[in-house]
Amino acid sequence: MSIILLAALLPVIVLLSFIYHQDSMKPEPANELLKAFFYGIGSVFVSMLFSTPVTMIYNPGTDTLWGCVYTAFMQAAVPEELAKLIMLGLFLRKCEAFDEHLDGIVYACCVGMGFAAVENIMYVFDDLSNWTTVAFIRAFLAVPAHFFFAVAMGYYYSLQHWDARRRTDPEASTHVQRYRWLMILVPVFLHGTYDTICMFISVLGSGILFIILLLFCWWMWKESKRRISEHFTIDKVYFDLGQDHETGEQTPEEV
């Protein structure tokens, strides 16, 4: 059982290690990262509060293409990403270590990986006769997908967070509302599209759809790297200048 549990958690550990090492200038405290991870575990139960009534009201199943789209978005993407965003917001409200642009992505990934860890354990242990196949496929598709959704959420969360604090910058304030919408709409779109393709594959059994899924995941990986790099570059400018992200003034240690 311990080997199966490790197989379920290994991709989560690898991706958390990856995002942690991207934040090389000012790494986040380990206790805060762990706390965000547990908030992600909590988001699993929050998502059930949203998905359960939706499923009870209307559940077309996944035997038709419409059923696949509805299930992917309304029963998975919307409740899960909304739950993650709520838990991310609750965590970051009192997180004093959230002082750089990249931090939003780092903590969003911790929340996302907390959710993915629980989900992966459930899937792997649900099919013990084929656990190696399930663990292998999800290690390269489902778990990284949750990571990509989290990067998108954290990217826009940071943009709205820091722009909202630059009250003296009229241009920054005009973007806040747009970023607040994008930090939920983009992850939902990515998640819903990913799940829709996966469900289409189960219904149609098309090899072409599997190739499309791989290409979509590759594109999300490229976009995630770009967004991580963009926030890292912004932070590096402030770090090199010794300036505070919120005020643009020199930090006390640099004065």
Tab-separated table of C-alpha atoms in Angstrom:
chain	number	residue	atom	x	y	z
A	1	MET	CA	0.000	0.000	0.000
A	2	SER	CA	2.862	2.373	0.768
A	3	ILE	CA	4.213	1.918	-2.772
A	4	ILE	CA	0.808	2.723	-4.259
A	5	LEU	CA	0.505	5.814	-2.069
A	6	LEU	CA	3.981	6.959	-3.118
A	7	ALA	CA	3.082	6.437	-6.783
A	8	ALA	CA	0.019	8.649	-6.302
A	9	LEU	CA	1.950	11.394	-4.502
A	10	LEU	CA	5.221	11.361	-6.470
A	11	PRO	CA	4.071	13.616	-9.360
A	12	VAL	CA	2.699	16.082	-6.807
A	13	ILE	CA	6.035	16.150	-4.979
A	14	VAL	CA	7.977	16.618	-8.228
A	15	LEU	CA	5.838	19.559	-9.368
A	16	LEU	CA	5.940	21.219	-5.942
A	17	SER	CA	9.716	20.885	-5.970
A	18	PHE	CA	9.813	22.422	-9.443
A	19	ILE	CA	7.782	25.525	-8.540
A	20	TYR	CA	9.665	25.955	-5.253
A	21	HIS	CA	12.994	26.126	-7.071
A	22	GLN	CA	11.618	28.689	-9.538
A	23	ASP	CA	11.234	31.107	-6.623
A	24	SER	CA	14.984	31.365	-6.175
A	25	MET	CA	15.388	35.013	-5.150
A	26	LYS	CA	13.216	34.943	-2.050
A	27	PRO	CA	11.935	31.403	-1.347
A	28	GLU	CA	8.715	31.070	0.622
A	29	PRO	CA	8.771	29.699	4.188
A	30	ALA	CA	8.236	25.942	4.286
A	31	ASN	CA	5.480	26.232	6.892
A	32	GLU	CA	3.513	28.611	4.648
A	33	LEU	CA	3.872	26.289	1.659
A	34	LEU	CA	2.668	23.349	3.739
A	35	LYS	CA	-0.243	25.380	5.036
A	36	ALA	CA	-1.262	26.316	1.483
A	37	PHE	CA	-1.060	22.634	0.537
A	38	PHE	CA	-3.510	21.745	3.303
A	39	TYR	CA	-5.798	24.534	2.152
A	40	GLY	CA	-5.727	22.732	-1.193
A	41	ILE	CA	-6.757	19.502	0.505
A	42	GLY	CA	-9.629	21.425	2.066
A	43	SER	CA	-10.678	22.696	-1.353
A	44	VAL	CA	-11.660	19.119	-2.276
A	45	PHE	CA	-14.477	19.231	0.273
A	46	VAL	CA	-15.455	22.783	-0.673
A	47	SER	CA	-15.785	21.729	-4.312
A	48	MET	CA	-18.189	18.969	-3.264
A	49	LEU	CA	-20.483	21.610	-1.773
A	50	PHE	CA	-20.769	23.102	-5.270
A	51	SER	CA	-20.723	19.980	-7.445
A	52	THR	CA	-23.136	17.809	-5.445
A	53	PRO	CA	-26.257	20.008	-5.857
A	54	VAL	CA	-25.370	20.677	-9.514
A	55	THR	CA	-25.188	16.936	-10.157
A	56	MET	CA	-28.441	16.315	-8.299
A	57	ILE	CA	-30.317	18.966	-10.285
A	58	TYR	CA	-29.132	17.855	-13.707
A	59	ASN	CA	-26.811	15.016	-14.652
A	60	PRO	CA	-26.790	14.119	-18.380
A	61	GLY	CA	-23.982	11.571	-17.940
A	62	THR	CA	-21.026	11.223	-20.289
A	63	ASP	CA	-22.532	9.026	-22.999
A	64	THR	CA	-23.125	11.972	-25.330
A	65	LEU	CA	-20.909	14.830	-26.469
A	66	TRP	CA	-23.186	17.370	-24.740
A	67	GLY	CA	-23.034	15.320	-21.554
A	68	CYS	CA	-19.239	15.354	-21.725
A	69	VAL	CA	-19.093	19.144	-22.100
A	70	TYR	CA	-21.630	19.771	-19.325
A	71	THR	CA	-19.981	17.341	-16.941
A	72	ALA	CA	-16.486	18.644	-17.685
A	73	PHE	CA	-17.399	22.263	-17.014
A	74	MET	CA	-20.343	22.323	-14.607
A	75	GLN	CA	-19.552	19.278	-12.483
A	76	ALA	CA	-15.744	19.492	-12.511
A	77	ALA	CA	-14.058	22.666	-13.772
A	78	VAL	CA	-16.348	25.309	-12.261
A	79	PRO	CA	-16.784	23.832	-8.752
A	80	GLU	CA	-13.178	22.681	-8.439
A	81	GLU	CA	-11.502	25.867	-9.654
A	82	LEU	CA	-13.918	28.036	-7.670
A	83	ALA	CA	-13.130	26.022	-4.536
A	84	LYS	CA	-9.379	26.371	-5.137
A	85	LEU	CA	-9.710	30.125	-5.657
A	86	ILE	CA	-11.732	30.539	-2.476
A	87	MET	CA	-9.161	28.607	-0.455
A	88	LEU	CA	-6.276	30.473	-2.101
A	89	GLY	CA	-7.908	33.805	-1.242
A	90	LEU	CA	-8.568	32.754	2.346
A	91	PHE	CA	-4.957	31.656	2.748
A	92	LEU	CA	-3.316	34.692	1.139
A	93	ARG	CA	-5.436	37.181	3.108
A	94	LYS	CA	-3.267	36.544	6.157
A	95	CYS	CA	-0.042	35.432	4.497
A	96	GLU	CA	2.640	38.024	5.250
A	97	ALA	CA	5.118	36.134	3.066
A	98	PHE	CA	3.072	37.048	-0.026
A	99	ASP	CA	5.342	39.917	-1.063
A	100	GLU	CA	6.312	39.136	-4.674
A	101	HIS	CA	4.496	38.544	-7.948
A	102	LEU	CA	5.752	34.961	-8.275
A	103	ASP	CA	4.437	34.138	-4.798
A	104	GLY	CA	0.887	34.126	-6.143
A	105	ILE	CA	1.810	31.348	-8.558
A	106	VAL	CA	3.798	29.433	-5.934
A	107	TYR	CA	0.968	29.413	-3.404
A	108	ALA	CA	-1.680	28.707	-6.051
A	109	CYS	CA	0.350	25.674	-7.113
A	110	CYS	CA	0.529	24.473	-3.500
A	111	VAL	CA	-3.258	24.752	-3.243
A	112	GLY	CA	-3.692	23.079	-6.631
A	113	MET	CA	-1.345	20.254	-5.750
A	114	GLY	CA	-3.142	19.719	-2.439
A	115	PHE	CA	-6.321	19.171	-4.426
A	116	ALA	CA	-4.523	16.996	-6.992
A	117	ALA	CA	-2.945	14.854	-4.262
A	118	VAL	CA	-6.320	13.885	-2.802
A	119	GLU	CA	-7.860	13.331	-6.229
A	120	ASN	CA	-4.925	11.215	-7.399
A	121	ILE	CA	-5.007	9.023	-4.309
A	122	MET	CA	-8.727	8.459	-4.837
A	123	TYR	CA	-8.284	7.469	-8.489
A	124	VAL	CA	-5.282	5.203	-7.921
A	125	PHE	CA	-6.793	3.356	-4.962
A	126	ASP	CA	-10.152	3.085	-6.735
A	127	ASP	CA	-8.652	0.706	-9.303
A	128	LEU	CA	-6.073	-1.376	-7.434
A	129	SER	CA	-6.017	-4.057	-10.128
A	130	ASN	CA	-4.662	-1.492	-12.610
A	131	TRP	CA	-3.057	0.966	-10.220
A	132	THR	CA	0.254	1.105	-12.100
A	133	THR	CA	-1.455	2.149	-15.346
A	134	VAL	CA	-3.699	4.677	-13.610
A	135	ALA	CA	-0.804	6.170	-11.640
A	136	PHE	CA	1.422	6.363	-14.724
A	137	ILE	CA	-1.165	8.055	-16.958
A	138	ARG	CA	-2.253	10.533	-14.282
A	139	ALA	CA	1.373	11.343	-13.410
A	140	PHE	CA	1.928	12.676	-16.925
A	141	LEU	CA	-1.515	14.124	-17.654
A	142	ALA	CA	-4.005	14.795	-14.846
A	143	VAL	CA	-1.642	15.978	-12.098
A	144	PRO	CA	0.393	18.281	-14.389
A	145	ALA	CA	-2.920	19.612	-15.744
A	146	HIS	CA	-3.930	20.707	-12.237
A	147	PHE	CA	-0.526	22.350	-11.963
A	148	PHE	CA	-1.131	24.307	-15.188
A	149	PHE	CA	-4.574	25.437	-13.986
A	150	ALA	CA	-2.965	26.641	-10.750
A	151	VAL	CA	-0.239	28.594	-12.558
A	152	ALA	CA	-2.906	30.461	-14.547
A	153	MET	CA	-4.900	31.207	-11.390
A	154	GLY	CA	-1.860	32.388	-9.440
A	155	TYR	CA	-0.633	34.479	-12.352
A	156	TYR	CA	-3.813	36.562	-12.539
A	157	TYR	CA	-4.282	36.550	-8.758
A	158	SER	CA	-0.925	38.266	-8.351
A	159	LEU	CA	-1.660	40.785	-11.088
A	160	GLN	CA	-4.942	41.865	-9.486
A	161	HIS	CA	-3.422	41.791	-5.992
A	162	TRP	CA	-0.521	44.101	-6.753
A	163	ASP	CA	-2.390	46.377	-9.170
A	164	ALA	CA	-5.122	46.868	-6.556
A	165	ARG	CA	-2.478	48.174	-4.149
A	166	ARG	CA	-0.987	50.698	-6.554
A	167	ARG	CA	-3.772	53.208	-5.984
A	168	THR	CA	-1.629	56.064	-7.264
A	169	ASP	CA	-1.324	54.389	-10.671
A	170	PRO	CA	-4.569	54.970	-12.676
A	171	GLU	CA	-3.521	52.510	-15.383
A	172	ALA	CA	-3.009	49.717	-12.868
A	173	SER	CA	-6.399	50.226	-11.232
A	174	THR	CA	-8.221	49.848	-14.571
A	175	HIS	CA	-6.924	46.301	-14.947
A	176	VAL	CA	-7.930	45.008	-11.506
A	177	GLN	CA	-11.496	43.990	-12.368
A	178	ARG	CA	-10.350	42.262	-15.543
A	179	TYR	CA	-7.734	40.257	-13.663
A	180	ARG	CA	-10.315	39.272	-11.019
A	181	TRP	CA	-12.435	37.702	-13.722
A	182	LEU	CA	-9.500	36.102	-15.510
A	183	MET	CA	-8.153	34.413	-12.371
A	184	ILE	CA	-11.267	32.194	-12.337
A	185	LEU	CA	-12.326	32.160	-16.001
A	186	VAL	CA	-8.957	31.081	-17.432
A	187	PRO	CA	-8.457	28.102	-15.050
A	188	VAL	CA	-12.082	27.048	-15.626
A	189	PHE	CA	-11.615	27.233	-19.397
A	190	LEU	CA	-8.377	25.218	-19.278
A	191	HIS	CA	-9.801	22.657	-16.856
A	192	GLY	CA	-13.087	22.292	-18.709
A	193	THR	CA	-11.364	21.949	-22.073
A	194	TYR	CA	-8.946	19.333	-20.711
A	195	ASP	CA	-11.743	17.278	-19.146
A	196	THR	CA	-13.920	17.605	-22.247
A	197	ILE	CA	-11.192	16.187	-24.483
A	198	CYS	CA	-10.578	13.335	-22.013
A	199	MET	CA	-14.282	12.490	-21.950
A	200	PHE	CA	-14.551	12.718	-25.734
A	201	ILE	CA	-11.751	10.160	-25.941
A	202	SER	CA	-13.664	7.787	-23.649
A	203	VAL	CA	-16.799	8.153	-25.796
A	204	LEU	CA	-15.277	8.173	-29.274
A	205	GLY	CA	-12.059	6.255	-28.648
A	206	SER	CA	-10.187	8.390	-31.166
A	207	GLY	CA	-6.397	8.361	-31.407
A	208	ILE	CA	-6.520	11.811	-32.987
A	209	LEU	CA	-8.236	13.181	-29.875
A	210	PHE	CA	-5.455	11.735	-27.715
A	211	ILE	CA	-2.887	13.552	-29.843
A	212	ILE	CA	-4.949	16.747	-29.450
A	213	LEU	CA	-4.923	16.192	-25.679
A	214	LEU	CA	-1.134	15.836	-25.663
A	215	LEU	CA	-0.735	18.985	-27.766
A	216	PHE	CA	-3.072	20.880	-25.443
A	217	CYS	CA	-1.059	19.781	-22.408
A	218	TRP	CA	2.182	20.766	-24.157
A	219	TRP	CA	0.714	24.212	-24.901
A	220	MET	CA	-0.375	24.641	-21.257
A	221	TRP	CA	3.151	23.686	-20.149
A	222	LYS	CA	4.703	26.292	-22.458
A	223	GLU	CA	2.250	28.962	-21.270
A	224	SER	CA	2.883	28.066	-17.631
A	225	LYS	CA	6.647	28.422	-18.069
A	226	ARG	CA	6.128	31.770	-19.798
A	227	ARG	CA	3.941	33.102	-16.994
A	228	ILE	CA	6.322	31.891	-14.299
A	229	SER	CA	9.215	33.532	-16.133
A	230	GLU	CA	7.265	36.773	-16.564
A	231	HIS	CA	6.540	37.119	-12.838
A	232	PHE	CA	10.090	36.109	-11.956
A	233	THR	CA	11.400	38.878	-14.250
A	234	ILE	CA	9.114	41.456	-12.599
A	235	ASP	CA	10.302	40.387	-9.154
A	236	LYS	CA	13.927	40.509	-10.250
A	237	VAL	CA	13.538	44.136	-11.325
A	238	TYR	CA	12.180	45.085	-7.896
A	239	PHE	CA	14.818	42.912	-6.181
A	240	ASP	CA	17.717	44.483	-8.123
A	241	LEU	CA	16.399	47.980	-7.431
A	242	GLY	CA	15.745	47.184	-3.775
A	243	GLN	CA	12.154	48.391	-4.107
A	244	ASP	CA	8.944	47.342	-2.403
A	245	HIS	CA	6.368	45.787	-4.754
A	246	GLU	CA	3.492	47.817	-3.346
A	247	THR	CA	4.969	51.296	-2.995
A	248	GLY	CA	7.880	51.187	-5.431
A	249	GLU	CA	10.053	52.651	-2.654
A	250	GLN	CA	13.297	51.224	-1.382
A	251	THR	CA	12.905	48.453	1.146
A	252	PRO	CA	14.321	49.122	4.637
A	253	GLU	CA	17.253	46.763	4.197
A	254	GLU	CA	18.325	48.668	1.082
A	255	VAL	CA	18.070	52.190	2.530
